[in-house]
Every structure is written in structure tokens, then in C-alpha cells.
Amino acid sequence: MKNTGYIRNIDGSGRISIPIELRKKFKVQEGEALVINHNDESIILTKYSHVADNKNFIKKSGDKFNLAFGYNVIITDLDDIIYSNKNFETTKVSEKTINDILNRDLSKLEELKLNKEITIKNNFKIAKIISYSRVTGIVIVYSDKDDDLEKHAKFLADVINSKIEITW
């Protein structure tokens, strides 16, 4: 079998470096957790999502939050929608949107375009799920009502973060 991939040496501690081209392509950040699996012939690295790994808890929390407050909720990791009280065909979140949320002040934004299908307008607030000093996900709370949603979004993000840190 001809090897067409990258060749890297393993150091004395068993570490390898992942080429920057692959880290950029797969959006792997410094300090991010990876899952190491294997089959009979290969070692397989995949990104680990703290948020997706707690999907059942997040679904129950999102459902209860929606029922208690009547607000719409979308919860994402840094790639996909993990929970929404609405059904969407597309669950990928655009890379541009994630970068904007992570790197810009969105408090005055009137519209949030998650992907080609989902655009949230007017009254919405975003809170970051921060686990182990890294943003691991995002909570978006939105409503047609003119309510102050910021404390609700932050509360739900903090609940999810607490669960992630307990189980990790």
C-alpha cells in the first residue's frame, strides 16, 4: 500500500504533531480533545465534542427551558446544532458564523445567519459554553417578544457547562 499522507516521527513521550493544514481543515485548536481509536490497520483521530457527548442532558435541559420560559433555543458545539426546539434540515453551523461569535461583539447584531437555512432576526442573545477555559459550544436564545434574553442564555450555558465539567 502506497502512503500518500503526512509522515511524522513520534517523540519520546509518544507525541506527534498534526500538520497545520489538517488542523485548519478540521478546525482542531490547541488544547482541544481528540479521541484516539483504532482498527486492525490504522490509528484514527477524531474531534471530541464535550457538548455533543452530553446530548441527552442538553436535550432535556433545552426542552425544560423552552417549556418553562417559552423561548426558542439552539445549542451548538463549534460545528453542529446539537439541540433546537425547532426542526431544521441543516444542522451544520457555518464556519464564518462560529468565527464571528467567537471573535466579535455581537450585542448590536440584528440578524444571525447560522447557515443557509437558519437566520435568526431581532431579539436573540448568545452565550458561550466555556469548559476548561475554552469555548466548547454556544447557546442561542431567541423570541418574538421584546424580553431581555441575556440572563436566560447565560443561565442555560452555565447549566450545560456545569454538567460538562462534572462528567469530564
Backbone as CSV, one residue per row, in Angstrom:
resi,resn,N_x,N_y,N_z,CA_x,CA_y,CA_z,C_x,C_y,C_z
1,MET,0.848,-1.183,0.000,0.000,0.000,0.000,0.887,1.238,0.000
2,LYS,0.660,2.149,-0.907,1.438,3.373,-1.006,0.897,4.404,-0.014
3,ASN,1.806,5.004,0.747,1.428,6.007,1.729,1.391,7.372,1.052
4,THR,0.241,8.027,1.065,0.109,9.356,0.455,-0.157,10.432,1.501
5,GLY,-0.060,10.083,2.783,-0.338,11.042,3.841,0.915,11.724,4.345
6,TYR,0.811,12.355,5.491,1.920,13.039,6.131,2.729,12.022,6.932
7,ILE,4.028,12.227,6.993,4.888,11.359,7.795,5.400,12.188,8.963
8,ARG,5.207,11.687,10.166,5.650,12.360,11.381,6.331,11.350,12.289
9,ASN,7.345,11.792,13.011,8.022,10.948,13.994,7.346,11.113,15.342
10,ILE,7.336,10.051,16.110,6.794,10.071,17.469,7.943,10.435,18.404
11,ASP,7.711,11.375,19.327,8.780,11.738,20.268,8.816,10.760,21.438
12,GLY,9.731,10.986,22.364,9.926,10.086,23.495,8.724,9.941,24.403
13,SER,7.819,10.920,24.384,6.609,10.856,25.204,5.421,10.304,24.438
14,GLY,5.648,9.845,23.195,4.574,9.276,22.393,3.751,10.300,21.636
15,ARG,4.249,11.533,21.541,3.501,12.598,20.875,3.876,12.697,19.398
16,ILE,2.889,13.148,18.627,3.128,13.513,17.228,2.536,14.891,17.012
17,SER,3.016,15.577,16.010,2.389,16.863,15.682,1.486,16.660,14.473
18,ILE,0.338,17.289,14.533,-0.614,17.222,13.422,-0.320,18.416,12.518
19,PRO,-0.105,18.186,11.236,0.221,19.289,10.326,-0.824,20.401,10.374
20,ILE,-0.347,21.630,10.267,-1.224,22.796,10.363,-2.334,22.767,9.316
21,GLU,-2.034,22.239,8.126,-3.059,22.169,7.073,-4.247,21.321,7.529
22,LEU,-3.962,20.213,8.218,-5.041,19.351,8.717,-5.755,19.987,9.906
23,ARG,-5.002,20.657,10.790,-5.643,21.329,11.924,-6.603,22.403,11.434
24,LYS,-6.195,23.155,10.416,-7.088,24.182,9.861,-8.288,23.548,9.172
25,LYS,-8.054,22.535,8.357,-9.143,21.891,7.609,-10.206,21.326,8.552
26,PHE,-9.764,20.698,9.648,-10.702,20.059,10.568,-10.986,20.905,11.806
27,LYS,-10.531,22.168,11.783,-10.778,23.119,12.868,-10.376,22.561,14.234
28,VAL,-9.186,22.008,14.310,-8.640,21.495,15.565,-7.799,22.604,16.182
29,GLN,-8.172,23.011,17.393,-7.489,24.103,18.079,-6.542,23.561,19.137
30,GLU,-5.560,24.364,19.490,-4.635,23.987,20.553,-5.419,23.701,21.835
31,GLY,-5.087,22.612,22.487,-5.750,22.231,23.731,-7.042,21.459,23.540
32,GLU,-7.490,21.291,22.315,-8.736,20.582,22.042,-8.558,19.074,22.248
33,ALA,-9.581,18.428,22.748,-9.540,16.985,22.988,-9.793,16.218,21.687
34,LEU,-9.030,15.168,21.501,-9.214,14.260,20.376,-9.453,12.863,20.923
35,VAL,-10.237,12.088,20.196,-10.486,10.694,20.557,-9.554,9.838,19.700
36,ILE,-8.868,8.903,20.346,-7.973,8.002,19.624,-8.630,6.635,19.566
37,ASN,-8.939,6.201,18.352,-9.498,4.863,18.117,-8.543,4.100,17.210
38,HIS,-8.842,2.844,16.992,-8.018,2.055,16.086,-8.846,0.937,15.488
39,ASN,-8.356,0.423,14.367,-8.881,-0.813,13.806,-7.677,-1.720,13.578
40,ASP,-7.817,-2.764,12.826,-6.710,-3.704,12.647,-5.494,-3.080,11.963
41,GLU,-5.702,-2.036,11.176,-4.603,-1.478,10.388,-4.284,-0.019,10.673
42,SER,-5.139,0.703,11.389,-4.966,2.150,11.478,-5.251,2.682,12.878
43,ILE,-4.626,3.813,13.167,-4.970,4.628,14.333,-5.821,5.773,13.794
44,ILE,-6.958,6.030,14.437,-7.916,7.011,13.931,-8.114,8.103,14.978
45,LEU,-7.875,9.352,14.572,-8.111,10.502,15.446,-9.398,11.188,15.027
46,THR,-10.266,11.496,15.987,-11.475,12.267,15.703,-11.629,13.345,16.768
47,LYS,-12.274,14.446,16.380,-12.516,15.521,17.332,-13.518,15.048,18.383
48,TYR,-13.292,15.475,19.605,-14.213,15.170,20.690,-15.035,16.419,20.982
49,SER,-16.344,16.267,21.078,-17.215,17.383,21.405,-17.808,17.163,22.797
50,HIS,-17.388,18.005,23.737,-17.962,17.940,25.092,-19.470,18.148,25.035
51,VAL,-19.891,19.036,24.148,-21.317,19.360,24.048,-22.074,18.169,23.459
52,ALA,-21.616,17.639,22.322,-22.314,16.515,21.684,-22.308,15.282,22.572
53,ASP,-21.254,15.100,23.370,-21.169,13.944,24.248,-22.215,14.000,25.370
54,ASN,-22.759,15.163,25.619,-23.799,15.342,26.644,-25.154,15.640,26.006
55,LYS,-25.387,15.070,24.833,-26.583,15.372,24.040,-27.888,15.092,24.792
56,ASN,-27.976,13.987,25.502,-29.219,13.668,26.226,-29.520,14.711,27.292
57,PHE,-28.496,15.088,28.064,-28.679,16.111,29.087,-29.076,17.446,28.445
58,ILE,-28.408,17.792,27.345,-28.684,19.055,26.660,-30.101,19.062,26.099
59,LYS,-30.546,17.951,25.537,-31.908,17.867,25.012,-32.934,18.056,26.138
60,LYS,-32.743,17.358,27.253,-33.665,17.507,28.386,-33.651,18.941,28.920
61,SER,-32.467,19.523,29.048,-32.357,20.894,29.566,-33.014,21.882,28.610
62,GLY,-32.754,21.719,27.304,-33.357,22.609,26.310,-34.873,22.512,26.302
63,ASP,-35.393,21.276,26.376,-36.851,21.074,26.403,-37.471,21.724,27.639
64,LYS,-36.843,21.521,28.807,-37.377,22.097,30.046,-37.291,23.624,30.025
65,PHE,-36.200,24.141,29.501,-36.025,25.590,29.386,-37.106,26.179,28.488
66,ASN,-37.321,25.555,27.337,-38.340,26.025,26.391,-39.726,25.965,27.022
67,LEU,-40.030,24.895,27.725,-41.327,24.741,28.378,-41.517,25.777,29.486
68,ALA,-40.483,26.000,30.288,-40.598,26.918,31.425,-40.681,28.380,31.001
69,PHE,-39.901,28.779,29.999,-39.812,30.193,29.648,-40.483,30.541,28.322
70,GLY,-40.724,29.552,27.478,-41.368,29.796,26.190,-40.454,30.396,25.130
71,TYR,-39.150,30.408,25.371,-38.203,30.950,24.397,-37.674,29.833,23.503
72,ASN,-37.331,30.193,22.286,-36.688,29.252,21.380,-35.220,29.127,21.743
73,VAL,-34.668,27.927,21.553,-33.293,27.657,21.945,-32.588,26.865,20.848
74,ILE,-31.349,27.255,20.589,-30.447,26.466,19.754,-29.155,26.313,20.549
75,ILE,-28.677,25.072,20.643,-27.422,24.794,21.338,-26.502,24.098,20.345
76,THR,-25.283,24.615,20.217,-24.338,24.057,19.260,-23.023,23.710,19.944
77,ASP,-22.274,22.781,19.319,-20.853,22.735,19.616,-20.226,23.686,18.608
78,LEU,-18.992,23.546,18.255,-18.399,24.508,17.323,-18.532,24.081,15.871
79,ASP,-19.350,23.061,15.618,-19.577,22.585,14.255,-21.057,22.392,13.922
80,ASP,-21.814,21.836,14.856,-23.174,21.372,14.573,-24.179,21.874,15.601
81,ILE,-25.434,21.937,15.166,-26.531,22.168,16.103,-26.761,20.850,16.846
82,ILE,-26.646,20.896,18.154,-26.833,19.707,18.992,-28.281,19.634,19.458
83,TYR,-28.888,20.795,19.694,-30.279,20.839,20.145,-30.962,22.075,19.578
84,SER,-32.203,21.922,19.206,-33.090,23.037,18.895,-34.510,22.582,19.176
85,ASN,-35.332,23.473,19.710,-36.728,23.112,19.916,-37.516,23.201,18.607
86,LYS,-36.876,23.647,17.534,-37.475,23.647,16.193,-36.736,22.623,15.351
87,ASN,-37.397,22.089,14.347,-36.752,21.112,13.469,-36.159,21.815,12.257
88,PHE,-34.872,21.640,12.069,-34.178,22.208,10.927,-33.573,21.087,10.108
89,GLU,-33.592,21.245,8.795,-32.983,20.255,7.905,-31.465,20.286,8.022
90,THR,-30.902,21.472,8.056,-29.455,21.631,8.094,-29.004,21.812,9.524
91,THR,-28.057,20.986,9.963,-27.586,21.097,11.334,-26.150,21.604,11.434
92,LYS,-25.487,21.773,10.316,-24.137,22.352,10.330,-24.246,23.856,10.577
93,VAL,-23.319,24.385,11.363,-23.243,25.822,11.577,-22.076,26.313,10.738
94,SER,-22.281,27.406,10.019,-21.227,27.880,9.119,-19.989,28.284,9.919
95,GLU,-18.846,28.009,9.328,-17.578,28.343,9.967,-17.462,29.846,10.199
96,LYS,-17.959,30.643,9.259,-17.921,32.100,9.399,-18.728,32.540,10.621
97,THR,-19.897,31.947,10.803,-20.738,32.309,11.948,-20.047,31.973,13.266
98,ILE,-19.475,30.772,13.351,-18.757,30.378,14.579,-17.612,31.351,14.837
99,ASN,-16.830,31.667,13.813,-15.714,32.610,13.987,-16.209,33.974,14.424
100,ASP,-17.315,34.446,13.843,-17.884,35.732,14.252,-18.311,35.707,15.713
101,ILE,-18.964,34.639,16.129,-19.430,34.532,17.512,-18.243,34.497,18.472
102,LEU,-17.196,33.789,18.105,-16.040,33.668,18.985,-15.196,34.940,19.048
103,ASN,-15.185,35.700,17.970,-14.220,36.790,17.873,-14.791,38.198,17.809
104,ARG,-16.102,38.350,17.825,-16.685,39.688,17.698,-17.707,39.953,18.794
105,ASP,-17.964,41.233,19.026,-19.049,41.636,19.910,-20.333,41.628,19.084
106,LEU,-21.246,40.741,19.424,-22.471,40.597,18.635,-23.677,41.238,19.310
107,SER,-23.442,42.047,20.323,-24.555,42.602,21.094,-25.462,43.517,20.268
108,LYS,-24.937,44.154,19.234,-25.751,45.069,18.427,-26.215,44.435,17.117
109,LEU,-25.918,43.177,16.917,-26.287,42.483,15.685,-27.801,42.280,15.641
110,GLU,-28.412,42.569,14.500,-29.859,42.425,14.360,-30.262,41.120,13.685
111,GLU,-29.278,40.411,13.138,-29.566,39.168,12.420,-28.398,38.211,12.598
112,LEU,-28.701,36.945,12.807,-27.667,35.920,12.955,-27.953,34.812,11.949
113,LYS,-27.049,34.623,11.000,-27.215,33.609,9.966,-26.363,32.400,10.348
114,LEU,-27.022,31.337,10.847,-26.296,30.149,11.276,-25.805,29.317,10.101
115,ASN,-26.633,29.250,9.057,-26.288,28.525,7.830,-27.254,29.004,6.742
116,LYS,-27.291,28.323,5.620,-28.156,28.766,4.511,-29.636,28.724,4.855
117,GLU,-30.022,27.835,5.763,-31.433,27.667,6.116,-31.872,28.530,7.295
118,ILE,-31.004,28.737,8.253,-31.407,29.324,9.533,-30.849,30.736,9.699
119,THR,-31.763,31.701,9.756,-31.413,33.084,10.072,-32.329,33.526,11.205
120,ILE,-31.727,33.991,12.278,-32.479,34.468,13.434,-32.435,35.986,13.409
121,LYS,-33.617,36.600,13.531,-33.699,38.058,13.440,-34.185,38.655,14.755
122,ASN,-33.801,39.896,14.956,-34.259,40.748,16.041,-33.819,40.289,17.416
123,ASN,-34.733,39.777,18.235,-34.447,39.561,19.642,-33.813,38.190,19.887
124,PHE,-32.475,38.179,20.005,-31.757,36.958,20.356,-30.535,37.329,21.182
125,LYS,-30.106,36.381,21.981,-28.883,36.553,22.768,-28.070,35.275,22.657
126,ILE,-26.762,35.457,22.696,-25.827,34.350,22.567,-25.001,34.264,23.844
127,ALA,-24.811,33.045,24.340,-23.918,32.813,25.472,-22.990,31.656,25.107
128,LYS,-21.749,31.804,25.471,-20.754,30.780,25.160,-20.718,29.738,26.274
129,ILE,-20.614,28.480,25.876,-20.384,27.394,26.822,-18.874,27.278,26.942
130,ILE,-18.354,27.570,28.121,-16.902,27.581,28.327,-16.542,26.469,29.303
131,SER,-15.759,25.529,28.808,-15.308,24.404,29.626,-13.796,24.365,29.602
132,TYR,-13.214,24.336,30.794,-11.760,24.246,30.900,-11.069,25.364,30.120
133,SER,-11.572,26.569,30.280,-11.013,27.790,29.690,-11.118,27.863,28.172
134,ARG,-11.937,27.035,27.565,-12.127,27.053,26.109,-13.608,27.125,25.797
135,VAL,-13.941,27.831,24.734,-15.323,27.825,24.261,-15.560,26.476,23.596
136,THR,-16.549,25.734,24.085,-16.851,24.412,23.525,-18.220,24.369,22.857
137,GLY,-18.997,25.411,23.055,-20.322,25.448,22.455,-20.972,26.804,22.626
138,ILE,-22.174,26.905,22.077,-22.887,28.171,22.076,-24.365,27.926,22.358
139,VAL,-24.956,28.773,23.180,-26.396,28.772,23.429,-26.968,30.036,22.792
140,ILE,-28.005,29.852,21.992,-28.705,30.984,21.381,-30.151,30.917,21.854
141,VAL,-30.605,31.967,22.513,-31.993,32.064,22.971,-32.636,33.187,22.169
142,TYR,-33.804,32.900,21.592,-34.462,33.926,20.785,-35.970,33.865,20.955
143,SER,-36.612,35.018,20.660,-38.042,35.144,20.891,-38.610,36.265,20.035
144,ASP,-39.902,36.175,19.760,-40.607,37.269,19.092,-40.934,38.382,20.086
145,LYS,-40.954,38.030,21.368,-41.258,39.010,22.411,-40.048,39.919,22.628
146,ASP,-40.283,41.082,23.141,-39.212,42.035,23.390,-38.693,41.874,24.821
147,ASP,-38.262,40.666,25.165,-37.773,40.366,26.512,-36.250,40.480,26.557
148,ASP,-35.726,40.616,27.769,-34.283,40.598,27.970,-33.845,39.141,28.077
149,LEU,-33.195,38.644,27.051,-32.859,37.221,26.976,-31.451,36.894,27.455
150,GLU,-30.648,37.900,27.720,-29.235,37.664,28.033,-29.046,36.778,29.260
151,LYS,-29.768,37.062,30.337,-29.599,36.257,31.558,-30.079,34.828,31.342
152,HIS,-31.082,34.640,30.498,-31.573,33.291,30.213,-30.547,32.484,29.422
153,ALA,-29.944,33.108,28.414,-28.929,32.428,27.617,-27.726,32.058,28.481
154,LYS,-27.283,32.996,29.308,-26.131,32.743,30.180,-26.447,31.646,31.195
155,PHE,-27.647,31.676,31.750,-28.039,30.641,32.716,-27.968,29.249,32.083
156,LEU,-28.557,29.085,30.899,-28.563,27.782,30.246,-27.143,27.350,29.879
157,ALA,-26.316,28.270,29.410,-24.913,27.944,29.104,-24.178,27.501,30.366
158,ASP,-24.429,28.164,31.490,-23.780,27.788,32.752,-24.237,26.418,33.239
159,VAL,-25.517,26.092,33.077,-26.030,24.770,33.462,-25.334,23.685,32.642
160,ILE,-25.235,23.901,31.343,-24.588,22.916,30.467,-23.107,22.794,30.809
161,ASN,-22.456,23.917,31.033,-21.040,23.893,31.396,-20.809,23.126,32.696
162,SER,-21.664,23.324,33.666,-21.532,22.600,34.938,-21.614,21.104,34.724
163,LYS,-22.532,20.663,33.896,-22.675,19.234,33.587,-21.430,18.701,32.879
164,ILE,-20.908,19.456,31.924,-19.720,19.016,31.177,-18.539,18.861,32.132
165,GLU,-18.333,19.822,33.014,-17.188,19.763,33.911,-17.327,18.651,34.947
166,ILE,-18.546,18.314,35.340,-18.765,17.216,36.279,-18.454,15.875,35.621
167,THR,-18.845,15.717,34.354,-18.693,14.417,33.692,-17.333,14.233,33.032
168,TRP,-16.555,15.283,32.905,-15.273,15.154,32.212,-14.205,14.764,33.146
